[in-house]
mmCIF file with all atom_site columns, C-alpha atoms in Angstrom:
data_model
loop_
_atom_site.group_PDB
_atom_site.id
_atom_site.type_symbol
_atom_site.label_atom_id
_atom_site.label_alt_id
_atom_site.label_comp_id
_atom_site.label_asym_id
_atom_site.label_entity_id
_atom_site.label_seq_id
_atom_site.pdbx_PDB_ins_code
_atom_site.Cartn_x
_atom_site.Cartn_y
_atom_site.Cartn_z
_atom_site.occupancy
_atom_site.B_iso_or_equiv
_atom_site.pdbx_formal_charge
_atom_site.auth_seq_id
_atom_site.auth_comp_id
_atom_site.auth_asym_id
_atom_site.auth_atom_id
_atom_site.pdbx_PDB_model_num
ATOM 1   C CA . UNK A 1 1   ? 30.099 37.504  1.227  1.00 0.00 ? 18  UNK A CA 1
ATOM 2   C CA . UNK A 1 2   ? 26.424 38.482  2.238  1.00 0.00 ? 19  UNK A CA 1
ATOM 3   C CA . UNK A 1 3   ? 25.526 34.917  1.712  1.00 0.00 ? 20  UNK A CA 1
ATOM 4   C CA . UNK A 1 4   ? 27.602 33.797  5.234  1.00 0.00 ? 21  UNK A CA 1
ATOM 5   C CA . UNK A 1 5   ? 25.573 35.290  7.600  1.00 0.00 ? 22  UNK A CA 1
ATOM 6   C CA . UNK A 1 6   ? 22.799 33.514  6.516  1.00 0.00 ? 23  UNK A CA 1
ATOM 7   C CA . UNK A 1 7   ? 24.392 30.036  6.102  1.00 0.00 ? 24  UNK A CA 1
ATOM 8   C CA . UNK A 1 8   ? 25.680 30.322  9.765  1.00 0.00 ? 25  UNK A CA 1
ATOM 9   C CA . UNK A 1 9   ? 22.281 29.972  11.173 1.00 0.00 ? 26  UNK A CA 1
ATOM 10  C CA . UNK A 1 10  ? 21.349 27.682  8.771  1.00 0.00 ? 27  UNK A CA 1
ATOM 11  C CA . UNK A 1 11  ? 23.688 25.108  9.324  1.00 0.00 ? 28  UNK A CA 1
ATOM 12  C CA . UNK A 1 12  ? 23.218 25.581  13.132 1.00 0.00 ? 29  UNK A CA 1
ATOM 13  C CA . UNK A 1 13  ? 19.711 24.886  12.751 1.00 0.00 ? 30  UNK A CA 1
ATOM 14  C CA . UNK A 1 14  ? 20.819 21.934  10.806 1.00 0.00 ? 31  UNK A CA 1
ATOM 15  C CA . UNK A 1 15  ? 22.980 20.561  13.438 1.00 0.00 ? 32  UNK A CA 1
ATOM 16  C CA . UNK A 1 16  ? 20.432 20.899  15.846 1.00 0.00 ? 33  UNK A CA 1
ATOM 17  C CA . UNK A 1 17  ? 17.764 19.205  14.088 1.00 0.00 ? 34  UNK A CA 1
ATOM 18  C CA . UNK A 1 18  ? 20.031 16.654  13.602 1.00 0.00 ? 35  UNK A CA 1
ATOM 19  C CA . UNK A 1 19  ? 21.015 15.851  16.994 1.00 0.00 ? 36  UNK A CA 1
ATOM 20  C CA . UNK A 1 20  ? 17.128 16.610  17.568 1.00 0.00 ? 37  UNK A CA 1
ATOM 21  C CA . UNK A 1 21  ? 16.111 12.810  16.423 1.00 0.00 ? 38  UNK A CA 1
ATOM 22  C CA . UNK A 1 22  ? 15.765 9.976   19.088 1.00 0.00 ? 39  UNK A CA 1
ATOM 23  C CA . UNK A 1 23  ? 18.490 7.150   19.079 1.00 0.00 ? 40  UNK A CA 1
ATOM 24  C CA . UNK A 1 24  ? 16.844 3.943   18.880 1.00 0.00 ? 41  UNK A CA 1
ATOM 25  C CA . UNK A 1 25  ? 17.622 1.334   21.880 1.00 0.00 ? 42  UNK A CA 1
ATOM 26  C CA . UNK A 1 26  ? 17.559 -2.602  20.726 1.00 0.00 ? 43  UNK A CA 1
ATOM 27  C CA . UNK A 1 27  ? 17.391 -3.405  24.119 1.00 0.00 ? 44  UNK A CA 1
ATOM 28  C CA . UNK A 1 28  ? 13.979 -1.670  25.037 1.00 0.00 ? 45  UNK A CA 1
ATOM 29  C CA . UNK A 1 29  ? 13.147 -2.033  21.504 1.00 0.00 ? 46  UNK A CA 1
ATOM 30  C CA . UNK A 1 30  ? 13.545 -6.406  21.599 1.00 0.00 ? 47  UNK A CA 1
ATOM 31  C CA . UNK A 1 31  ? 10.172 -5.761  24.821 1.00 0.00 ? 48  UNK A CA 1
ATOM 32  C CA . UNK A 1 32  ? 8.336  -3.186  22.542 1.00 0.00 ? 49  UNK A CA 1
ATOM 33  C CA . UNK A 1 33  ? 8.069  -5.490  19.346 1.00 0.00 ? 50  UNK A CA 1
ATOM 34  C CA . UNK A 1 34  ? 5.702  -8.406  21.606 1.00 0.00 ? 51  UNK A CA 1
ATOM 35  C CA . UNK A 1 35  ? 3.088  -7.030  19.775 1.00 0.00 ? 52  UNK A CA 1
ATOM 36  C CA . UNK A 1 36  ? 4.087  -7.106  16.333 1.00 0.00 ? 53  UNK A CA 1
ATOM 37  C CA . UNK A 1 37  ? 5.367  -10.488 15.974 1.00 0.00 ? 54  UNK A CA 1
ATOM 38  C CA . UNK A 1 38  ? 1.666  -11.177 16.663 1.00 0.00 ? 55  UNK A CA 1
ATOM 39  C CA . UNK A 1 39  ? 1.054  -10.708 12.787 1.00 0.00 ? 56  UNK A CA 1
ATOM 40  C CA . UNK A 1 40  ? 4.141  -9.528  11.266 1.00 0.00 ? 57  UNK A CA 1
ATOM 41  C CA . UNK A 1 41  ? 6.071  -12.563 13.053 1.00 0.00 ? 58  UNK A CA 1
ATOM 42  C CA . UNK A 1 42  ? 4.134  -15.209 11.522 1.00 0.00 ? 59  UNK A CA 1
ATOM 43  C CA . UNK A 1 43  ? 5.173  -16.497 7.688  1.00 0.00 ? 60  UNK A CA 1
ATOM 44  C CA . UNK A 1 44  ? 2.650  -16.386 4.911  1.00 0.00 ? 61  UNK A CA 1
ATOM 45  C CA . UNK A 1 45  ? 0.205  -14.450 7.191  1.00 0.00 ? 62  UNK A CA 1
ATOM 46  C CA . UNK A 1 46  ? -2.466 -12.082 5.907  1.00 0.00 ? 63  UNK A CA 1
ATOM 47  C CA . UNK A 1 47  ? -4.820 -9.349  7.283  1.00 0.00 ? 64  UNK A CA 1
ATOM 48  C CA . UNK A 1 48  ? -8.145 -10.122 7.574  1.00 0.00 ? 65  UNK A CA 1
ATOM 49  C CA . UNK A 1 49  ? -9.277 -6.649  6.412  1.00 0.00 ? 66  UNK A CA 1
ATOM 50  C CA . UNK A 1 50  ? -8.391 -5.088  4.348  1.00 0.00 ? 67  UNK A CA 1
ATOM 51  C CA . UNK A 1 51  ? -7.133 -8.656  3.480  1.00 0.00 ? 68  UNK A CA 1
ATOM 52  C CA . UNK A 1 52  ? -3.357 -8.174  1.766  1.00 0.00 ? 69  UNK A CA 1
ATOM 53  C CA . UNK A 1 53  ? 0.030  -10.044 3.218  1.00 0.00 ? 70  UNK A CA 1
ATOM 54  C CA . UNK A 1 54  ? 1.117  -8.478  6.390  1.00 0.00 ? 71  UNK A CA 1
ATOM 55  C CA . UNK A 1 55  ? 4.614  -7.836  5.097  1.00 0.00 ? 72  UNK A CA 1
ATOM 56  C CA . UNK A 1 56  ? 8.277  -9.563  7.342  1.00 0.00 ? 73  UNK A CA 1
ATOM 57  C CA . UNK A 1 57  ? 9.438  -6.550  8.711  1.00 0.00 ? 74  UNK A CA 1
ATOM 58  C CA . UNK A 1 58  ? 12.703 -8.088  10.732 1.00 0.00 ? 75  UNK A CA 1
ATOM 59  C CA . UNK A 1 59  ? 15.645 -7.058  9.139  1.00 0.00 ? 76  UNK A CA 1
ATOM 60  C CA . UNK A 1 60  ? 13.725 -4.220  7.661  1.00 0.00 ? 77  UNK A CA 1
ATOM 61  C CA . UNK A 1 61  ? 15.943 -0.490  7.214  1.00 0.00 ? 78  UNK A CA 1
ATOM 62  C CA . UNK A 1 62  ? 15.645 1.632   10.324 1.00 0.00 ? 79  UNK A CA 1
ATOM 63  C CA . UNK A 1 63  ? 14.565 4.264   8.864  1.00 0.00 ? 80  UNK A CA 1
ATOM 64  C CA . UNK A 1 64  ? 11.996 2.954   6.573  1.00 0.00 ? 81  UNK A CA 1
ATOM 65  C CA . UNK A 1 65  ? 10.123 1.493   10.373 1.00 0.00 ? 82  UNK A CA 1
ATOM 66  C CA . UNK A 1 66  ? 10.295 4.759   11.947 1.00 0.00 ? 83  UNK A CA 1
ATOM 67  C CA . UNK A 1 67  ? 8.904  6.822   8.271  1.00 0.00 ? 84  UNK A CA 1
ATOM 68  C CA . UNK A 1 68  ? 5.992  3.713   8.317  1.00 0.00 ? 85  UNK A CA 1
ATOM 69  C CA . UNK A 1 69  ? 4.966  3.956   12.249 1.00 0.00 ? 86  UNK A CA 1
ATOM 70  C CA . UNK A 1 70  ? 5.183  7.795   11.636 1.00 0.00 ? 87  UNK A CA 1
ATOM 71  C CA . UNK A 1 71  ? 2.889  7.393   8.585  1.00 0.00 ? 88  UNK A CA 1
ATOM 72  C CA . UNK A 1 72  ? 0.393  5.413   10.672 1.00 0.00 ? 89  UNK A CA 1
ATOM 73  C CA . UNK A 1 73  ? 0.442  7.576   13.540 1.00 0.00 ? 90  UNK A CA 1
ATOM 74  C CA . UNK A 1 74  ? -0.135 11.130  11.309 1.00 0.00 ? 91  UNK A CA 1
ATOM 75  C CA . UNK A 1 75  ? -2.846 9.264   9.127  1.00 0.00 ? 92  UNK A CA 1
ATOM 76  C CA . UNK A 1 76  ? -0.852 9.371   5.802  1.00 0.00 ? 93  UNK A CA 1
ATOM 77  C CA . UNK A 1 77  ? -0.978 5.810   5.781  1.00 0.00 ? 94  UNK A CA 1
ATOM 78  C CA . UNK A 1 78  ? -4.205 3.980   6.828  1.00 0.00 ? 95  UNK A CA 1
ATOM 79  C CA . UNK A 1 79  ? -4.538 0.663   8.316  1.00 0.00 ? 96  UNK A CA 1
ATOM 80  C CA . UNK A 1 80  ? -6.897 0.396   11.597 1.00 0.00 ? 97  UNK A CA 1
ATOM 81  C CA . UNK A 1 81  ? -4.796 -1.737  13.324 1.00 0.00 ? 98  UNK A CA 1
ATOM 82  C CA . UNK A 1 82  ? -1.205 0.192   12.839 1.00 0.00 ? 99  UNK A CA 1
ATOM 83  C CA . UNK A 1 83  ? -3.273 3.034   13.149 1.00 0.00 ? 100 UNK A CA 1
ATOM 84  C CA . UNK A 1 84  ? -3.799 2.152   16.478 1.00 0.00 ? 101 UNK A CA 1
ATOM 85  C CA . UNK A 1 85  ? -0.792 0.591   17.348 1.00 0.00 ? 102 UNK A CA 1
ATOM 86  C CA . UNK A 1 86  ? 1.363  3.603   16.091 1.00 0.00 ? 103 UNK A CA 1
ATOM 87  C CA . UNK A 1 87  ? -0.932 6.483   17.778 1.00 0.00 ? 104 UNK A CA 1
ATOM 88  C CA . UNK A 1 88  ? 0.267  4.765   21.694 1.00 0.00 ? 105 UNK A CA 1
ATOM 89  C CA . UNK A 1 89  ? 3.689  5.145   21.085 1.00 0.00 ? 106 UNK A CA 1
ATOM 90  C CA . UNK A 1 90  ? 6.244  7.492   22.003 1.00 0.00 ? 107 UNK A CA 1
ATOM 91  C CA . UNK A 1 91  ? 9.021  8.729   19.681 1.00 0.00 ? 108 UNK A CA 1
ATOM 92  C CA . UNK A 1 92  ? 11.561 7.021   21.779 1.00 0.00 ? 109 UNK A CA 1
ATOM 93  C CA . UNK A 1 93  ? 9.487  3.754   21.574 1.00 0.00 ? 110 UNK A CA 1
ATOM 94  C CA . UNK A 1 94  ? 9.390  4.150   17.686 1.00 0.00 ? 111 UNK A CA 1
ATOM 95  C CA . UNK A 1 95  ? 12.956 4.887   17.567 1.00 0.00 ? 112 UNK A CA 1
ATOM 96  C CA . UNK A 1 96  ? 13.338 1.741   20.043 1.00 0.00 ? 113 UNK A CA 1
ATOM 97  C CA . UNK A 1 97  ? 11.482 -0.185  17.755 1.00 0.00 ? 114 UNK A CA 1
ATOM 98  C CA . UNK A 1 98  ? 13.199 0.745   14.830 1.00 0.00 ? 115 UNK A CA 1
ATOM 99  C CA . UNK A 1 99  ? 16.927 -0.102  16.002 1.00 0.00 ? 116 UNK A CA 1
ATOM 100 C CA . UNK A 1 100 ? 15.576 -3.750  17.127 1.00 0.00 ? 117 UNK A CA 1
ATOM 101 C CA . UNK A 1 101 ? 13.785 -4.544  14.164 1.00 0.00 ? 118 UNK A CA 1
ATOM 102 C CA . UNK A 1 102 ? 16.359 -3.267  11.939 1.00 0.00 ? 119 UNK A CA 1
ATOM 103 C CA . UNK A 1 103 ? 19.462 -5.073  13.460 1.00 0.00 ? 120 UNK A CA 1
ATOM 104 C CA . UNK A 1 104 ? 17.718 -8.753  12.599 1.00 0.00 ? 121 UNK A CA 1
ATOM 105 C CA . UNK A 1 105 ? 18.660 -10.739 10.124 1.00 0.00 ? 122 UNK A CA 1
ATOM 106 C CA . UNK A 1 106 ? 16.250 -11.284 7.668  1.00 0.00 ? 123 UNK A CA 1
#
């Protein structure tokens, strides 16, 4: 019985993180992505340096795109380019970006 007034808030702080995350629009997404077809649109392409295949990320999960541009952005994951790419955009343009990309066929 103690254990309810404590959940209450919980689980409204739940809900409102929840609802707290940006809904991705293909639309404005499909614009955004110009740049990353550049080298992530091209088959059998591969970075220069640090030289490894630049990985096909149409078709890719949604979630996955927006945990990898946030990686990029925070410096947990380090590439210069993404880096850089990641660090000018918005969380509405990563969430943008990350409905388009997903909803491709791979």
């Amino acid at each position: 019985m103690t254990r309810l007034p404590l959940f209450v808030p919980i689980a409204a702080l739940m809900l409102f993180a929840a609802g707290a995350h940006a809904t991705g629009d293909k639309a404005a997404g499909r614009k955004l992505v110009y740049t990353c077809h550049g080298c992530h649109g091209i088959p059998g392409y591969e970075n220069a340096y640090p030289r490894y295949p630049v990985p096909k990320i149409a078709g890719q999960n949604e979630q996955y795109l927006i945990n990898a541009l946030h990686g990029y952005r925070d410096g947990e994951r380090t590439h210069p380019t993404m880096s850089a790419q990641a660090q000018s955009l918005s969380e509405q343009e990563i969430a943008d970006i990350a409905a388009y990309l997903s909803s491709l066929a791979q």
